[in-house]
Amino acid sequence: MIDRKWLGHVSAPAELALDRARLRFFAEAIGETDPVYTDVEAARAAGYADLPAPPTFLFAAEMDSGATMRTLADLEIPLAKVLHGEQGFTYHRPACAGDVITVISKIVDIYDKKGGALEFVVKQSEARNQHGELVAALRSTLVCRH
């Protein structure tokens, strides 16, 4: 059982610098064909400062920052038992190449179903740019099967 003492736990900030190559790669990997995500001139013509991060990129950024793995280690959840339950995003402003995004997460709920066979950890995260501006709020649910 996941110790409920982790409710309210706030992770250490995780930073990720966004670069064009990474954003282009992600856009291509998800099948994004809008040139706004791969062509700087198209992005600027659309009003962005540089290539914008494609939708859902911030989830990948959070994963890449190591924040999710640290959370699993803190909660002593073996990676082999984890399922990705769900993910939601509320976007407040674009994140673009050249930005440095800082993600801070908080565990807001831990509960179980099926007599404890499945445990759920609900995490809310904020992604802010280098100016401290809120870029997006993320909400995810991890499922631990026993």
N, C-alpha and C. Protein backbone atom coordinates (compact mmCIF):
# COMPACT_ATOMS: atom_id res chain seq x y z
N MET A 1 0.85 -1.19 0.00
CA MET A 1 0.00 0.00 0.00
C MET A 1 0.89 1.25 0.00
N ILE A 2 0.46 2.19 -0.76
CA ILE A 2 1.18 3.46 -0.83
C ILE A 2 0.85 4.25 0.43
N ASP A 3 1.88 4.67 1.11
CA ASP A 3 1.70 5.42 2.35
C ASP A 3 1.01 6.75 2.06
N ARG A 4 -0.09 6.98 2.76
CA ARG A 4 -0.87 8.22 2.54
C ARG A 4 -0.13 9.45 3.06
N LYS A 5 1.00 9.25 3.73
CA LYS A 5 1.78 10.40 4.20
C LYS A 5 2.24 11.27 3.03
N TRP A 6 2.22 10.73 1.81
CA TRP A 6 2.68 11.47 0.63
C TRP A 6 1.64 12.45 0.10
N LEU A 7 0.42 12.38 0.62
CA LEU A 7 -0.60 13.36 0.21
C LEU A 7 -0.08 14.76 0.50
N GLY A 8 -0.13 15.63 -0.48
CA GLY A 8 0.34 17.00 -0.32
C GLY A 8 1.83 17.18 -0.59
N HIS A 9 2.53 16.08 -0.86
CA HIS A 9 3.96 16.16 -1.13
C HIS A 9 4.21 16.99 -2.39
N VAL A 10 5.14 17.90 -2.30
CA VAL A 10 5.50 18.76 -3.44
C VAL A 10 6.89 18.35 -3.90
N SER A 11 7.01 18.08 -5.20
CA SER A 11 8.29 17.65 -5.76
C SER A 11 9.27 18.81 -5.86
N ALA A 12 10.53 18.46 -5.94
CA ALA A 12 11.55 19.47 -6.22
C ALA A 12 11.33 19.98 -7.65
N PRO A 13 11.63 21.24 -7.91
CA PRO A 13 11.46 21.76 -9.27
C PRO A 13 12.33 20.99 -10.26
N ALA A 14 11.75 20.72 -11.43
CA ALA A 14 12.48 20.06 -12.52
C ALA A 14 12.49 21.02 -13.70
N GLU A 15 13.68 21.29 -14.21
CA GLU A 15 13.83 22.24 -15.32
C GLU A 15 14.12 21.52 -16.62
N LEU A 16 13.61 22.10 -17.69
CA LEU A 16 13.90 21.57 -19.02
C LEU A 16 13.99 22.74 -20.00
N ALA A 17 15.14 22.85 -20.65
CA ALA A 17 15.32 23.88 -21.70
C ALA A 17 14.74 23.33 -23.01
N LEU A 18 13.89 24.12 -23.65
CA LEU A 18 13.28 23.68 -24.91
C LEU A 18 14.15 24.14 -26.07
N ASP A 19 14.50 23.17 -26.93
CA ASP A 19 15.27 23.54 -28.11
C ASP A 19 14.52 23.08 -29.36
N ARG A 20 14.84 23.73 -30.46
CA ARG A 20 14.12 23.47 -31.71
C ARG A 20 14.19 22.02 -32.14
N ALA A 21 15.37 21.43 -32.06
CA ALA A 21 15.53 20.04 -32.52
C ALA A 21 14.60 19.11 -31.76
N ARG A 22 14.53 19.31 -30.48
CA ARG A 22 13.68 18.45 -29.64
C ARG A 22 12.21 18.64 -29.97
N LEU A 23 11.81 19.90 -30.16
CA LEU A 23 10.40 20.17 -30.47
C LEU A 23 10.03 19.62 -31.85
N ARG A 24 10.93 19.79 -32.82
CA ARG A 24 10.67 19.22 -34.16
C ARG A 24 10.54 17.69 -34.08
N PHE A 25 11.46 17.07 -33.37
CA PHE A 25 11.44 15.60 -33.23
C PHE A 25 10.12 15.15 -32.62
N PHE A 26 9.69 15.82 -31.57
CA PHE A 26 8.44 15.43 -30.91
C PHE A 26 7.27 15.62 -31.86
N ALA A 27 7.24 16.75 -32.58
CA ALA A 27 6.15 17.00 -33.53
C ALA A 27 6.09 15.91 -34.59
N GLU A 28 7.23 15.53 -35.10
CA GLU A 28 7.26 14.47 -36.11
C GLU A 28 6.86 13.13 -35.51
N ALA A 29 7.28 12.88 -34.28
CA ALA A 29 6.97 11.60 -33.63
C ALA A 29 5.47 11.42 -33.41
N ILE A 30 4.75 12.52 -33.17
CA ILE A 30 3.30 12.41 -32.94
C ILE A 30 2.51 12.60 -34.23
N GLY A 31 3.21 12.78 -35.34
CA GLY A 31 2.52 12.91 -36.63
C GLY A 31 1.98 14.30 -36.89
N GLU A 32 2.49 15.29 -36.16
CA GLU A 32 2.02 16.67 -36.35
C GLU A 32 2.53 17.17 -37.71
N THR A 33 1.62 17.65 -38.55
CA THR A 33 2.01 18.12 -39.89
C THR A 33 1.92 19.63 -40.05
N ASP A 34 1.39 20.32 -39.06
CA ASP A 34 1.30 21.79 -39.13
C ASP A 34 2.72 22.35 -39.10
N PRO A 35 3.12 23.11 -40.14
CA PRO A 35 4.48 23.65 -40.19
C PRO A 35 4.82 24.59 -39.04
N VAL A 36 3.83 25.07 -38.33
CA VAL A 36 4.08 25.92 -37.16
C VAL A 36 5.00 25.22 -36.17
N TYR A 37 4.93 23.87 -36.14
CA TYR A 37 5.70 23.10 -35.17
C TYR A 37 7.08 22.69 -35.67
N THR A 38 7.36 22.95 -36.96
CA THR A 38 8.66 22.52 -37.50
C THR A 38 9.40 23.62 -38.26
N ASP A 39 8.73 24.69 -38.62
CA ASP A 39 9.33 25.76 -39.42
C ASP A 39 9.26 27.07 -38.64
N VAL A 40 10.43 27.61 -38.32
CA VAL A 40 10.49 28.82 -37.48
C VAL A 40 9.74 29.98 -38.13
N GLU A 41 9.88 30.15 -39.44
CA GLU A 41 9.20 31.26 -40.10
C GLU A 41 7.68 31.10 -40.03
N ALA A 42 7.20 29.87 -40.20
CA ALA A 42 5.76 29.62 -40.08
C ALA A 42 5.29 29.90 -38.65
N ALA A 43 6.12 29.52 -37.69
CA ALA A 43 5.76 29.76 -36.28
C ALA A 43 5.68 31.26 -36.00
N ARG A 44 6.68 32.00 -36.49
CA ARG A 44 6.69 33.45 -36.25
C ARG A 44 5.54 34.13 -36.98
N ALA A 45 5.23 33.66 -38.20
CA ALA A 45 4.10 34.23 -38.94
C ALA A 45 2.78 33.98 -38.21
N ALA A 46 2.74 32.91 -37.42
CA ALA A 46 1.54 32.59 -36.65
C ALA A 46 1.51 33.31 -35.30
N GLY A 47 2.55 34.10 -35.01
CA GLY A 47 2.54 34.88 -33.78
C GLY A 47 3.34 34.32 -32.63
N TYR A 48 4.04 33.20 -32.86
CA TYR A 48 4.88 32.63 -31.80
C TYR A 48 6.27 33.25 -31.84
N ALA A 49 6.93 33.27 -30.70
CA ALA A 49 8.30 33.79 -30.62
C ALA A 49 9.28 32.86 -31.33
N ASP A 50 8.98 31.57 -31.36
CA ASP A 50 9.82 30.54 -32.00
C ASP A 50 8.93 29.32 -32.15
N LEU A 51 9.52 28.17 -32.44
CA LEU A 51 8.71 26.95 -32.57
C LEU A 51 7.98 26.68 -31.25
N PRO A 52 6.66 26.52 -31.29
CA PRO A 52 5.94 26.21 -30.05
C PRO A 52 6.03 24.72 -29.73
N ALA A 53 5.89 24.41 -28.47
CA ALA A 53 5.83 23.01 -28.05
C ALA A 53 4.49 22.44 -28.52
N PRO A 54 4.51 21.29 -29.17
CA PRO A 54 3.25 20.66 -29.59
C PRO A 54 2.41 20.27 -28.38
N PRO A 55 1.10 20.11 -28.60
CA PRO A 55 0.24 19.65 -27.50
C PRO A 55 0.80 18.34 -26.91
N THR A 56 0.69 18.21 -25.66
CA THR A 56 1.15 17.07 -24.83
C THR A 56 2.66 17.02 -24.64
N PHE A 57 3.40 17.92 -25.28
CA PHE A 57 4.86 17.89 -25.11
C PHE A 57 5.24 18.06 -23.64
N LEU A 58 4.51 18.87 -22.91
CA LEU A 58 4.89 19.13 -21.52
C LEU A 58 4.83 17.87 -20.67
N PHE A 59 3.96 16.93 -21.04
CA PHE A 59 3.97 15.64 -20.32
C PHE A 59 5.30 14.94 -20.55
N ALA A 60 5.74 14.94 -21.81
CA ALA A 60 7.02 14.32 -22.12
C ALA A 60 8.16 15.06 -21.42
N ALA A 61 8.04 16.38 -21.36
CA ALA A 61 9.08 17.16 -20.69
C ALA A 61 9.14 16.81 -19.21
N GLU A 62 7.98 16.63 -18.60
CA GLU A 62 7.96 16.25 -17.19
C GLU A 62 8.59 14.88 -17.00
N MET A 63 8.27 13.96 -17.90
CA MET A 63 8.87 12.62 -17.83
C MET A 63 10.39 12.72 -17.99
N ASP A 64 10.81 13.51 -18.98
CA ASP A 64 12.23 13.62 -19.27
C ASP A 64 13.00 14.30 -18.15
N SER A 65 12.33 15.16 -17.41
CA SER A 65 13.01 15.87 -16.33
C SER A 65 13.36 14.94 -15.17
N GLY A 66 12.73 13.77 -15.15
CA GLY A 66 12.98 12.83 -14.07
C GLY A 66 12.02 12.99 -12.90
N ALA A 67 11.12 13.96 -12.97
CA ALA A 67 10.19 14.22 -11.87
C ALA A 67 9.29 13.01 -11.60
N THR A 68 8.82 12.39 -12.66
CA THR A 68 7.92 11.24 -12.47
C THR A 68 8.67 10.07 -11.84
N MET A 69 9.89 9.84 -12.29
CA MET A 69 10.66 8.73 -11.72
C MET A 69 11.00 8.99 -10.26
N ARG A 70 11.27 10.25 -9.93
CA ARG A 70 11.54 10.58 -8.52
C ARG A 70 10.30 10.33 -7.67
N THR A 71 9.13 10.69 -8.21
CA THR A 71 7.89 10.46 -7.47
C THR A 71 7.69 8.97 -7.22
N LEU A 72 7.91 8.16 -8.26
CA LEU A 72 7.76 6.70 -8.09
C LEU A 72 8.74 6.18 -7.04
N ALA A 73 9.96 6.69 -7.06
CA ALA A 73 10.96 6.25 -6.08
C ALA A 73 10.55 6.68 -4.68
N ASP A 74 10.10 7.92 -4.54
CA ASP A 74 9.68 8.41 -3.23
C ASP A 74 8.55 7.55 -2.66
N LEU A 75 7.60 7.20 -3.52
CA LEU A 75 6.44 6.44 -3.07
C LEU A 75 6.70 4.93 -3.04
N GLU A 76 7.92 4.55 -3.43
CA GLU A 76 8.32 3.14 -3.45
C GLU A 76 7.39 2.30 -4.32
N ILE A 77 7.06 2.84 -5.50
CA ILE A 77 6.23 2.13 -6.47
C ILE A 77 7.16 1.57 -7.55
N PRO A 78 7.23 0.25 -7.70
CA PRO A 78 8.08 -0.34 -8.75
C PRO A 78 7.54 0.04 -10.14
N LEU A 79 8.44 0.42 -11.01
CA LEU A 79 8.05 0.84 -12.36
C LEU A 79 7.25 -0.26 -13.07
N ALA A 80 7.58 -1.50 -12.81
CA ALA A 80 6.90 -2.62 -13.48
C ALA A 80 5.43 -2.72 -13.10
N LYS A 81 5.01 -2.04 -12.04
CA LYS A 81 3.62 -2.11 -11.60
C LYS A 81 2.81 -0.87 -11.98
N VAL A 82 3.41 0.04 -12.72
CA VAL A 82 2.76 1.32 -13.01
C VAL A 82 2.05 1.30 -14.35
N LEU A 83 0.86 1.84 -14.34
CA LEU A 83 0.10 2.10 -15.56
C LEU A 83 -0.18 3.59 -15.60
N HIS A 84 -0.20 4.13 -16.81
CA HIS A 84 -0.57 5.55 -16.96
C HIS A 84 -2.08 5.61 -16.99
N GLY A 85 -2.67 6.21 -15.98
CA GLY A 85 -4.12 6.25 -15.87
C GLY A 85 -4.76 7.27 -16.79
N GLU A 86 -4.42 8.51 -16.60
CA GLU A 86 -4.97 9.56 -17.44
C GLU A 86 -4.10 10.81 -17.34
N GLN A 87 -4.32 11.72 -18.25
CA GLN A 87 -3.53 12.96 -18.29
C GLN A 87 -4.43 14.07 -18.81
N GLY A 88 -4.36 15.22 -18.17
CA GLY A 88 -5.11 16.39 -18.63
C GLY A 88 -4.23 17.62 -18.61
N PHE A 89 -4.53 18.55 -19.49
CA PHE A 89 -3.74 19.78 -19.61
C PHE A 89 -4.68 20.97 -19.65
N THR A 90 -4.27 22.03 -19.01
CA THR A 90 -4.91 23.33 -19.17
C THR A 90 -3.79 24.28 -19.57
N TYR A 91 -3.88 24.78 -20.80
CA TYR A 91 -2.81 25.63 -21.32
C TYR A 91 -3.12 27.10 -21.04
N HIS A 92 -2.09 27.83 -20.62
CA HIS A 92 -2.25 29.25 -20.31
C HIS A 92 -1.49 30.15 -21.27
N ARG A 93 -0.39 29.67 -21.80
CA ARG A 93 0.40 30.41 -22.78
C ARG A 93 1.34 29.42 -23.48
N PRO A 94 1.80 29.78 -24.67
CA PRO A 94 2.69 28.86 -25.38
C PRO A 94 4.04 28.71 -24.69
N ALA A 95 4.61 27.54 -24.85
CA ALA A 95 6.01 27.30 -24.49
C ALA A 95 6.74 27.13 -25.81
N CYS A 96 7.81 27.87 -26.00
CA CYS A 96 8.51 27.88 -27.29
C CYS A 96 9.98 27.54 -27.12
N ALA A 97 10.59 27.18 -28.25
CA ALA A 97 12.04 26.95 -28.25
C ALA A 97 12.72 28.17 -27.64
N GLY A 98 13.69 27.93 -26.80
CA GLY A 98 14.38 29.00 -26.10
C GLY A 98 13.87 29.20 -24.68
N ASP A 99 12.67 28.70 -24.40
CA ASP A 99 12.13 28.80 -23.04
C ASP A 99 12.77 27.73 -22.15
N VAL A 100 12.84 28.05 -20.89
CA VAL A 100 13.22 27.06 -19.88
C VAL A 100 11.99 26.84 -19.01
N ILE A 101 11.52 25.62 -19.03
CA ILE A 101 10.29 25.28 -18.33
C ILE A 101 10.64 24.60 -17.00
N THR A 102 10.01 25.07 -15.95
CA THR A 102 10.16 24.46 -14.63
C THR A 102 8.84 23.83 -14.24
N VAL A 103 8.90 22.57 -13.88
CA VAL A 103 7.70 21.83 -13.48
C VAL A 103 7.81 21.50 -11.99
N ILE A 104 6.74 21.83 -11.28
CA ILE A 104 6.62 21.46 -9.86
C ILE A 104 5.31 20.71 -9.71
N SER A 105 5.39 19.55 -9.07
CA SER A 105 4.22 18.68 -8.94
C SER A 105 3.84 18.50 -7.48
N LYS A 106 2.55 18.25 -7.28
CA LYS A 106 2.03 18.00 -5.94
C LYS A 106 1.09 16.80 -6.00
N ILE A 107 1.23 15.90 -5.06
CA ILE A 107 0.33 14.75 -4.98
C ILE A 107 -0.93 15.22 -4.27
N VAL A 108 -2.06 15.13 -4.98
CA VAL A 108 -3.31 15.67 -4.44
C VAL A 108 -4.29 14.59 -4.02
N ASP A 109 -4.04 13.34 -4.40
CA ASP A 109 -4.95 12.27 -3.97
C ASP A 109 -4.24 10.92 -4.10
N ILE A 110 -4.53 10.05 -3.18
CA ILE A 110 -4.10 8.66 -3.24
C ILE A 110 -5.30 7.84 -2.78
N TYR A 111 -5.74 6.91 -3.60
CA TYR A 111 -6.87 6.06 -3.23
C TYR A 111 -6.71 4.70 -3.87
N ASP A 112 -7.54 3.78 -3.44
CA ASP A 112 -7.45 2.43 -4.00
C ASP A 112 -8.83 1.93 -4.41
N LYS A 113 -8.81 0.91 -5.25
CA LYS A 113 -10.03 0.23 -5.70
C LYS A 113 -9.76 -1.26 -5.68
N LYS A 114 -10.83 -2.02 -5.76
CA LYS A 114 -10.76 -3.49 -5.81
C LYS A 114 -9.99 -4.03 -4.61
N GLY A 115 -10.35 -3.53 -3.44
CA GLY A 115 -9.74 -4.02 -2.22
C GLY A 115 -8.25 -3.78 -2.11
N GLY A 116 -7.76 -2.77 -2.78
CA GLY A 116 -6.34 -2.44 -2.72
C GLY A 116 -5.53 -3.04 -3.86
N ALA A 117 -6.19 -3.80 -4.75
CA ALA A 117 -5.46 -4.39 -5.88
C ALA A 117 -4.96 -3.31 -6.84
N LEU A 118 -5.68 -2.20 -6.88
CA LEU A 118 -5.26 -1.06 -7.70
C LEU A 118 -5.19 0.16 -6.82
N GLU A 119 -4.06 0.85 -6.88
CA GLU A 119 -3.93 2.12 -6.15
C GLU A 119 -3.70 3.23 -7.16
N PHE A 120 -4.23 4.38 -6.85
CA PHE A 120 -4.18 5.53 -7.76
C PHE A 120 -3.49 6.69 -7.07
N VAL A 121 -2.61 7.33 -7.79
CA VAL A 121 -1.92 8.53 -7.29
C VAL A 121 -2.26 9.65 -8.27
N VAL A 122 -2.91 10.69 -7.77
CA VAL A 122 -3.28 11.82 -8.60
C VAL A 122 -2.31 12.96 -8.31
N LYS A 123 -1.74 13.47 -9.39
CA LYS A 123 -0.70 14.49 -9.27
C LYS A 123 -1.10 15.71 -10.09
N GLN A 124 -0.95 16.88 -9.50
CA GLN A 124 -1.15 18.13 -10.24
C GLN A 124 0.21 18.81 -10.37
N SER A 125 0.46 19.34 -11.55
CA SER A 125 1.74 19.99 -11.80
C SER A 125 1.51 21.34 -12.45
N GLU A 126 2.44 22.21 -12.18
CA GLU A 126 2.45 23.50 -12.86
C GLU A 126 3.74 23.61 -13.65
N ALA A 127 3.61 24.08 -14.89
CA ALA A 127 4.78 24.32 -15.74
C ALA A 127 4.88 25.82 -15.93
N ARG A 128 6.01 26.37 -15.54
CA ARG A 128 6.23 27.82 -15.66
C ARG A 128 7.46 28.07 -16.52
N ASN A 129 7.43 29.19 -17.23
CA ASN A 129 8.58 29.54 -18.05
C ASN A 129 9.62 30.29 -17.22
N GLN A 130 10.69 30.70 -17.87
CA GLN A 130 11.80 31.35 -17.18
C GLN A 130 11.41 32.70 -16.58
N HIS A 131 10.24 33.22 -16.94
CA HIS A 131 9.77 34.49 -16.37
C HIS A 131 8.81 34.25 -15.19
N GLY A 132 8.62 32.97 -14.85
CA GLY A 132 7.71 32.63 -13.77
C GLY A 132 6.25 32.60 -14.19
N GLU A 133 6.02 32.73 -15.49
CA GLU A 133 4.64 32.75 -16.00
C GLU A 133 4.11 31.32 -16.14
N LEU A 134 2.88 31.13 -15.72
CA LEU A 134 2.25 29.81 -15.83
C LEU A 134 2.01 29.48 -17.30
N VAL A 135 2.61 28.40 -17.75
CA VAL A 135 2.45 27.94 -19.13
C VAL A 135 1.30 26.94 -19.20
N ALA A 136 1.27 26.01 -18.26
CA ALA A 136 0.22 25.00 -18.28
C ALA A 136 0.09 24.36 -16.91
N ALA A 137 -1.11 23.89 -16.64
CA ALA A 137 -1.37 23.06 -15.47
C ALA A 137 -1.62 21.65 -15.98
N LEU A 138 -0.99 20.69 -15.37
CA LEU A 138 -1.12 19.30 -15.79
C LEU A 138 -1.72 18.50 -14.64
N ARG A 139 -2.52 17.53 -14.99
CA ARG A 139 -3.09 16.64 -13.98
C ARG A 139 -2.93 15.22 -14.51
N SER A 140 -2.35 14.37 -13.70
CA SER A 140 -2.15 13.00 -14.15
C SER A 140 -2.52 12.02 -13.04
N THR A 141 -2.88 10.83 -13.48
CA THR A 141 -3.18 9.76 -12.55
C THR A 141 -2.32 8.56 -12.89
N LEU A 142 -1.54 8.13 -11.92
CA LEU A 142 -0.75 6.90 -12.05
C LEU A 142 -1.51 5.78 -11.36
N VAL A 143 -1.47 4.61 -11.95
CA VAL A 143 -2.13 3.45 -11.37
C VAL A 143 -1.05 2.44 -11.01
N CYS A 144 -1.13 1.95 -9.80
CA CYS A 144 -0.21 0.91 -9.34
C CYS A 144 -1.03 -0.37 -9.13
N ARG A 145 -0.68 -1.41 -9.86
CA ARG A 145 -1.40 -2.68 -9.72
C ARG A 145 -0.59 -3.62 -8.82
N HIS A 146 -1.31 -4.29 -7.96
CA HIS A 146 -0.64 -5.23 -7.03
C HIS A 146 -1.00 -6.66 -7.36
